[in-house]
Amino acid sequence: MSVVQAVPESQTPLLEMRGISKSFPGVKALDQVDVTLHPGTVTALIGENGAGKSTLVKILTGIYQPDGGEIVVSGAPVHFANAEAAIRSGITAIHQETVLFDELSVAENIFLGHAPRNRLGLVNWGAMNARAAALLTSIDAPISPYTRLKDLSIAHRHLVAIARALSVEARVVIMDEPTAALSYKEVEDLFQIIERLKRQGKAILFISHKFEEVYQIADRFVVFRDGRSIGAGMLSQTGQDEIVRMMVGRSVEHVFPKVDVAIGSTVLNVSGYSHPTEFNEVSFDLRRGEILGLYGLVGAGRSEFCQALFGITRPSAGTIELEGRRIDIRSPADAIAAGIVYVPEERGRHGAVLQMPIFQNMSMATLGSTTRVGFLHQAEEFALARRYAERLDLRAAALSVPVGTLSGGNQQKVVIGKWLATRPKVIILDEPTKGIDIGSKAAVHAFMSELAGEGLSVIMVSSELPEILGMSDRVLVMREGRMAGMWQRDGLDAEVLVRAATGNM
Amino acid sequence: MSRILKYRELLLVAIIVVLIAVFSYRAPGFASPESLANIFNDTSILMILALGQMAVILTRSIDLSVAANLSFTGMAIAMMNAAFPQIPLPLLIAVAMSIGALLGAINGFMVWKIGIPSIVATLGTLTIYRGMAFVLSGGAWVNQTQMTPSFLNTPRMSVLGLPLLGWMAILVIAIISLVFTRTVFGRALYATGGNPTAALYAGIDVGRTRFFAFVLSGALAGLCGYLWVSRYAVAYVDIAAGFELDTVAACVIGGISTLGGIGSVGGAILGALFLGVIKNALPVINISPFWQMAISGFVIIVAVLFNARQEKRKGRLILRDAVKHQPALTETPAEGAAA
Ligand SMILES: Nc1ncnc2c1ncn2[C@@H]1O[C@H](COP(=O)(O)OP(=O)(O)OP(=O)(O)O)[C@@H](O)[C@H]1O
Ligand SMILES: [Mg+2]
């Protein structure tokens, strides 16, 4: 099964991990894995949700201690007792769950822990803000260093995380799913940054579930399966099918399982929906069995619009009719009661209670239906959780473990399952397959088709063009908070959508 | 969640057993069934109050007014009993719980609708409720002779070797564990503290959940107002002064995370019992009350350290911190669309 191809001998590795193992209670996250990073090379780390990718990243950055194995940097064995030690060895990372501080400014977030000091040893604010501004400019981020982090959109937060990783003098840069929250334009910008780092001779470890990206930016690959390294080699000599086979042990056809369903009568009518600062005059009809794709650049106001539809924020104008009746949604509870649910994009922050067991998270939005004479029915909660865990191929030691112990992608499956369990009339999915591996992605898409077939209406926010093209009956494009156009499935054209989203009509 | 808690609860049980063994070595008879029943009975009020405090702490808040609430309701009930001895006891207890709940609702209202941080709100009402007790009584005491015998003696009636006071605690523990683990409200308490934003998105009203946590804490404080006054057979303004800190300590020792969302009823009860054993044992082996306080304080710090270490050992640094550092309740709309 192991496929190891020759790596050009000319390069001596910058960093080698040999026989690294790491266990958590009940799970062997890494079992004797080997990973080698070369200077001026992008190495892609590929594997299913829960394969151990992020665990490896956390070991490399001193957050977890390995149970066994050794790390060698430039020929010398190293041991990282904490995150600072890893930084001192020139290793920096953008983590999958970015740890930033809402109440601090952008500059403070970037330099937290290594702020420039003045002669008295105090923080040199002038230098810090200037350097932050320079860093942000160098990655084309239109963000002021003085802004509070909490005032930034998700994508901009992500750019701050990237700036933070680049703010230390590093030889090894690790990116754990850096593109998950970004639309293609920001991805292009990020790739330019990566190319620049490559030219500077840095070794880059790049983690992504999107094969187009991997093939575009990476030179080498390493595949993990169930915590073991299965194969490594040059991407130029290896096809995607072969890598997928190494990854899942079988071949996966990633076609979009769009099923044609009869589109019924109008379920939801939104007209003139506006918000003082986020979006303006959004109007559309949504019909039974329809999947409406909502496309646009990150920051086009799609998530903000959906949050208003779900009662998180209040619109300044506009009306909603559900099945012909005017409804007023003041809170998520109202929306859920009316039959509209929203699967949020930032699932760690908005979706899961990390210290709660999986089954309790899954039943959280449907507590009413698992209650018998006022008391929760635990067996029913478990049954529900088991049903959706199986459908979504959730990898967990047990349904009673805290969600916080799951891998990023598996946490997302828990949150998606929670909402699918509510059986609503209208389901809004914000980036439904973000961070989910190729096999489970197909499962989520199949589930969406099935829901539509049962007469549900789906609004799918996505920044992934193939997903939009593959799954939507109609596509609404938003740009800078306004509707930029609406297209039917048979008239869909990638280029037209991109032009509408960017405004280069 | 449950695994560390189980472990911690077993550990607490072991520590308590060892303590009792050590104390009974120094003071024979300490471990006799009567003595143990007595310690349990003696800790009843703390256990009941700790459960109310736990509800509040689970939602990432704190109720510093419980003891003041107890003092006011205790005074009100005692005066009522003295003035109208014909009012039946169950009605009096219902009145005590209602007054307590009302005072708790005032805290909850300030936190929910006005948005005052709970520590500030209840620090204010702590003084106000005691002040109200003073105004109500004019600083006078209500003595044993003024209270009716049934008011005084019912909690002391012994059933199967345990006074009714202890049975009352057992009843409250049973009801509260059922509520916390088996009802939508209980689940909402954990979700609200665990991740308020996710709770909001799931249709749980975070503010209302907090409000009812305070109401529950207040109602239990009201109940304890009666239990305290009848137990010590006197009501005056300063009863249970500083007792709110004991309730917080019981929760902390019992593993209720002050960051919200984590903890079990068993833990809070064991935390209270632990304090109860120490309180009862130290005088028996001739240690001064000042040492008692120092020892209790020391134990609390050790418990907190133990908590922190255990969370570290789980190795969930990143995820844990990501949760801790985002207290935001509602979403501030991102400026994204303007870009
Ligand atoms: N702190 C933890 N406690 C217990 N188990 C953990 C912990 N962290 C990770 N695991 C387990 O280790 C395994 C590997 O997780 P990891 O996060 O490395 O996966 P991943 O490859 O990054 O997946 P994804 O693509 O979903 O991000 C999973 O089974 C996960 O449940
Ligand atoms: Mg990961």
Coordinates of C-alpha atoms in Angstrom, one line a residue, chain A residues 58-358:
Chain A
K58 CA 0.4 21.3 16.9
I59 CA 3.4 19.0 17.6
L60 CA 5.6 21.0 15.2
T61 CA 4.6 24.3 16.9
G62 CA 5.2 23.0 20.5
I63 CA 1.6 23.0 21.5
Y64 CA 1.4 19.2 22.0
Q65 CA 4.3 17.0 23.0
P66 CA 4.8 13.9 20.9
D67 CA 4.7 10.5 22.7
G68 CA 7.6 9.3 20.6
G69 CA 9.8 10.1 17.6
E70 CA 12.2 12.9 16.9
I71 CA 12.2 16.3 15.1
V72 CA 15.3 17.4 13.3
V73 CA 15.9 21.0 12.1
S74 CA 18.8 21.6 9.8
G75 CA 20.4 18.4 11.0
A76 CA 20.1 19.0 14.7
P77 CA 17.5 17.3 16.9
V78 CA 15.2 19.7 18.6
H79 CA 12.6 19.5 21.4
F80 CA 9.8 22.0 21.6
A81 CA 8.7 22.4 25.2
N82 CA 6.3 25.1 24.3
A83 CA 5.1 27.3 21.5
E84 CA 7.8 29.9 22.1
A85 CA 10.5 27.3 21.6
A86 CA 9.1 26.4 18.2
I87 CA 9.0 30.1 17.2
R88 CA 12.7 30.4 18.3
S89 CA 13.6 27.5 16.0
G90 CA 12.0 29.4 13.1
I91 CA 8.7 27.6 12.8
T92 CA 5.5 29.5 12.5
A93 CA 1.9 28.4 11.7
I94 CA -1.5 29.5 10.8
H95 CA -3.7 27.2 12.8
Q96 CA -7.0 25.7 11.6
E97 CA -8.8 27.2 14.6
T98 CA -7.1 30.6 14.7
V99 CA -6.5 31.9 18.1
L100 CA -7.0 35.6 18.0
F101 CA -8.2 38.1 20.6
D102 CA -11.5 40.0 19.9
E103 CA -10.8 43.0 22.1
L104 CA -7.3 43.7 20.9
S105 CA -6.3 45.8 17.9
V106 CA -5.1 44.2 14.7
A107 CA -1.5 45.2 15.4
E108 CA -1.6 43.8 19.0
N109 CA -3.0 40.5 17.6
I110 CA -0.2 40.3 15.1
F111 CA 2.6 41.0 17.6
L112 CA 1.2 39.5 20.7
G113 CA 4.1 37.8 22.5
H114 CA 6.8 39.4 20.4
A115 CA 6.0 43.1 20.3
P116 CA 8.8 45.4 19.4
R117 CA 10.2 47.0 22.6
N118 CA 11.8 50.4 23.3
R119 CA 14.9 51.0 25.4
L120 CA 12.9 50.8 28.6
G121 CA 11.6 47.4 27.7
L122 CA 8.1 48.7 27.1
V123 CA 6.0 48.0 24.0
N124 CA 7.0 50.4 21.2
W125 CA 3.6 51.2 19.9
G126 CA 4.8 53.3 17.0
A127 CA 7.1 50.7 15.7
M128 CA 4.5 48.0 16.3
N129 CA 1.7 49.7 14.4
A130 CA 4.1 50.7 11.6
R131 CA 5.4 47.2 11.2
A132 CA 1.9 45.8 11.3
A133 CA 0.8 48.2 8.6
A134 CA 3.8 47.2 6.4
L135 CA 3.0 43.5 6.9
L136 CA -0.7 44.0 6.0
T137 CA 0.3 45.9 2.9
S138 CA 2.7 43.2 1.9
I139 CA -0.2 40.7 1.8
D140 CA -2.6 43.1 0.2
A141 CA -4.9 43.2 3.2
P142 CA -7.0 46.4 3.3
I143 CA -7.1 46.5 7.1
S144 CA -6.0 49.2 9.5
P145 CA -3.6 48.1 12.3
Y146 CA -5.7 50.1 14.8
T147 CA -9.0 48.3 14.1
R148 CA -10.4 46.1 16.9
L149 CA -10.4 42.5 15.8
K150 CA -14.0 42.0 16.6
D151 CA -15.0 44.5 14.0
L152 CA -13.4 42.5 11.2
S153 CA -15.1 40.0 9.0
I154 CA -14.1 36.3 9.1
A155 CA -11.9 36.6 6.0
H156 CA -10.2 39.7 7.3
R157 CA -9.5 37.9 10.6
H158 CA -7.9 35.2 8.6
L159 CA -5.7 37.7 6.9
V160 CA -4.6 39.0 10.3
A161 CA -3.8 35.4 11.3
I162 CA -1.6 35.1 8.1
A163 CA 0.1 38.4 9.0
R164 CA 0.7 37.1 12.5
A165 CA 2.4 34.0 11.1
L166 CA 4.6 36.1 8.8
S167 CA 5.5 38.6 11.6
V168 CA 8.1 36.2 13.0
E169 CA 11.4 35.5 11.2
A170 CA 10.6 32.0 10.2
R171 CA 12.2 29.3 8.0
V172 CA 9.2 26.9 8.2
V173 CA 5.7 28.2 7.5
I174 CA 2.8 25.9 8.2
M175 CA -0.7 26.6 6.9
D176 CA -3.5 24.4 8.3
E177 CA -6.4 24.9 5.9
P178 CA -5.6 28.6 5.2
T179 CA -8.0 28.8 2.3
A180 CA -11.1 27.4 4.0
A181 CA -12.6 30.8 4.7
L182 CA -11.4 32.6 1.6
S183 CA -12.9 33.1 -1.9
Y184 CA -10.9 32.6 -5.0
K185 CA -9.6 36.2 -5.1
E186 CA -8.1 36.0 -1.6
V187 CA -6.8 32.5 -2.4
E188 CA -4.9 34.0 -5.4
D189 CA -3.4 36.6 -3.1
L190 CA -2.4 34.0 -0.6
F191 CA -0.8 31.9 -3.3
Q192 CA 1.3 34.9 -4.3
I193 CA 2.5 35.2 -0.8
I194 CA 3.4 31.5 -0.7
E195 CA 5.3 31.9 -4.0
R196 CA 7.3 34.7 -2.4
L197 CA 8.0 32.7 0.7
K198 CA 9.2 29.9 -1.6
R199 CA 11.6 32.2 -3.4
Q200 CA 13.0 33.2 -0.1
G201 CA 13.9 29.6 0.5
K202 CA 11.4 28.8 3.2
A203 CA 9.9 25.4 3.7
I204 CA 6.1 25.4 3.6
L205 CA 3.6 22.9 4.8
F206 CA 0.3 23.4 3.2
I207 CA -2.9 21.6 4.4
S208 CA -6.1 21.7 2.3
H209 CA -9.0 19.5 1.3
K210 CA -9.2 21.2 -2.2
F211 CA -7.2 19.3 -4.8
E212 CA -7.2 22.1 -7.3
E213 CA -5.3 24.3 -4.8
V214 CA -2.9 21.5 -3.8
Y215 CA -2.0 20.9 -7.5
Q216 CA -1.7 24.6 -8.2
I217 CA 0.6 25.6 -5.3
A218 CA 2.4 22.5 -3.9
D219 CA 5.4 20.6 -5.2
R220 CA 5.5 17.6 -2.9
F221 CA 2.8 15.7 -1.0
V222 CA 2.5 13.5 2.0
V223 CA -0.7 11.5 2.6
F224 CA -1.9 10.5 6.1
R225 CA -4.5 7.9 6.7
D226 CA -5.8 7.1 10.2
G227 CA -2.7 8.6 11.8
R228 CA -0.1 6.9 9.6
S229 CA 1.9 8.2 6.7
I230 CA 0.7 6.3 3.7
G231 CA 2.7 7.8 0.9
A232 CA 4.8 10.8 -0.2
G233 CA 6.1 12.0 -3.5
M234 CA 6.1 14.7 -6.2
L235 CA 2.8 16.0 -7.3
S236 CA 3.9 16.4 -10.9
Q237 CA 4.3 12.6 -11.1
T238 CA 1.1 11.6 -9.2
G239 CA -2.5 11.9 -10.3
Q240 CA -5.4 13.0 -8.1
D241 CA -7.0 9.6 -8.3
E242 CA -4.0 7.9 -6.9
I243 CA -3.7 10.4 -4.0
V244 CA -7.4 10.0 -3.2
R245 CA -6.9 6.2 -3.2
M246 CA -4.1 6.5 -0.7
M247 CA -6.2 8.9 1.4
V248 CA -9.4 6.9 1.7
G249 CA -8.3 3.4 0.6
R250 CA -10.8 3.4 -2.3
S251 CA -11.6 5.7 -5.1
V252 CA -14.1 8.5 -4.7
E253 CA -16.0 10.0 -7.6
H254 CA -16.5 13.6 -6.6
V255 CA -19.3 14.4 -8.9
F256 CA -22.0 16.6 -7.5
P257 CA -25.0 14.3 -6.9
K258 CA -27.5 16.9 -8.0
V259 CA -30.9 15.2 -8.4
D260 CA -33.5 16.9 -10.5
V261 CA -36.5 17.4 -8.3
A262 CA -39.8 19.0 -9.2
I263 CA -39.6 22.6 -8.1
G264 CA -42.9 23.5 -6.3
S265 CA -44.6 26.6 -5.1
T266 CA -43.0 29.6 -3.5
V267 CA -42.1 29.0 0.1
L268 CA -40.1 32.0 1.0
N269 CA -40.4 35.5 -0.3
V270 CA -37.9 38.1 0.7
S271 CA -38.4 41.6 -0.5
G272 CA -36.3 44.7 -0.2
Y273 CA -34.3 43.3 2.7
S274 CA -31.8 46.0 3.8
H275 CA -29.4 46.6 6.6
P276 CA -27.9 50.0 7.5
T277 CA -24.3 48.9 6.8
E278 CA -24.2 45.4 5.5
F279 CA -26.6 44.8 2.6
N280 CA -29.2 46.6 0.6
E281 CA -32.4 45.7 -1.2
V282 CA -32.1 42.0 -1.4
S283 CA -35.2 40.4 -2.9
F284 CA -35.9 36.9 -4.2
D285 CA -38.4 34.0 -4.1
L286 CA -37.4 30.6 -2.9
R287 CA -39.5 27.6 -4.0
R288 CA -40.1 24.1 -2.6
G289 CA -37.3 21.7 -3.5
E290 CA -35.1 24.4 -4.8
I291 CA -31.4 24.9 -4.0
L292 CA -30.5 28.6 -4.3
G293 CA -26.8 29.2 -4.5
L294 CA -25.6 32.5 -3.0
Y295 CA -22.2 33.4 -4.6
G296 CA -19.9 36.3 -4.1
L297 CA -16.6 37.4 -2.8
V298 CA -15.8 37.0 0.8
G299 CA -17.2 40.2 2.4
A300 CA -20.0 40.6 -0.1
G301 CA -22.6 40.6 2.7
R302 CA -23.9 37.1 2.1
S303 CA -23.4 35.8 5.6
E304 CA -24.6 39.1 7.1
F305 CA -27.8 38.8 5.0
C306 CA -28.4 35.2 6.1
Q307 CA -27.8 36.2 9.7
A308 CA -30.5 38.8 9.4
L309 CA -32.8 36.3 7.8
F310 CA -32.2 34.1 10.9
G311 CA -32.9 36.9 13.4
I312 CA -29.3 37.4 14.6
T313 CA -29.4 41.0 13.4
R314 CA -32.3 43.2 12.6
P315 CA -32.9 44.5 9.1
S316 CA -33.7 48.2 8.6
A317 CA -36.2 47.6 5.9
G318 CA -37.8 44.8 4.0
T319 CA -40.3 41.9 4.6
I320 CA -40.3 38.2 4.7
E321 CA -43.2 36.0 3.7
L322 CA -43.1 32.3 4.6
E323 CA -45.8 30.2 2.7
G324 CA -47.6 33.4 1.9
R325 CA -47.8 34.8 5.5
R326 CA -45.8 37.8 6.6
I327 CA -43.5 36.9 9.4
D328 CA -41.4 38.9 11.7
I329 CA -38.2 37.3 12.9
R330 CA -36.7 38.9 16.0
S331 CA -34.5 36.1 17.2
P332 CA -33.1 32.7 16.1
A333 CA -35.7 31.1 18.3
D334 CA -38.4 32.8 16.2
A335 CA -36.7 31.7 13.0
I336 CA -36.4 28.1 14.2
A337 CA -40.0 28.1 15.2
A338 CA -41.1 29.4 11.8
G339 CA -39.0 26.7 10.1
I340 CA -36.0 28.6 9.0
V341 CA -32.6 27.4 10.2
Y342 CA -29.1 28.6 9.6
V343 CA -25.9 26.5 9.7
P344 CA -23.3 29.2 10.5
E345 CA -20.0 29.5 8.7
E346 CA -17.8 29.9 11.8
R347 CA -18.8 26.7 13.4
G348 CA -16.3 26.8 16.2
R349 CA -17.5 30.1 17.4
H350 CA -21.2 29.9 16.5
G351 CA -21.9 26.2 16.1
A352 CA -20.6 23.9 18.8
V353 CA -20.3 23.9 22.6
L354 CA -16.9 22.3 22.6
Q355 CA -16.9 20.9 26.1
M356 CA -20.3 19.3 25.6
P357 CA -20.6 15.7 24.4
I358 CA -21.4 15.1 20.7

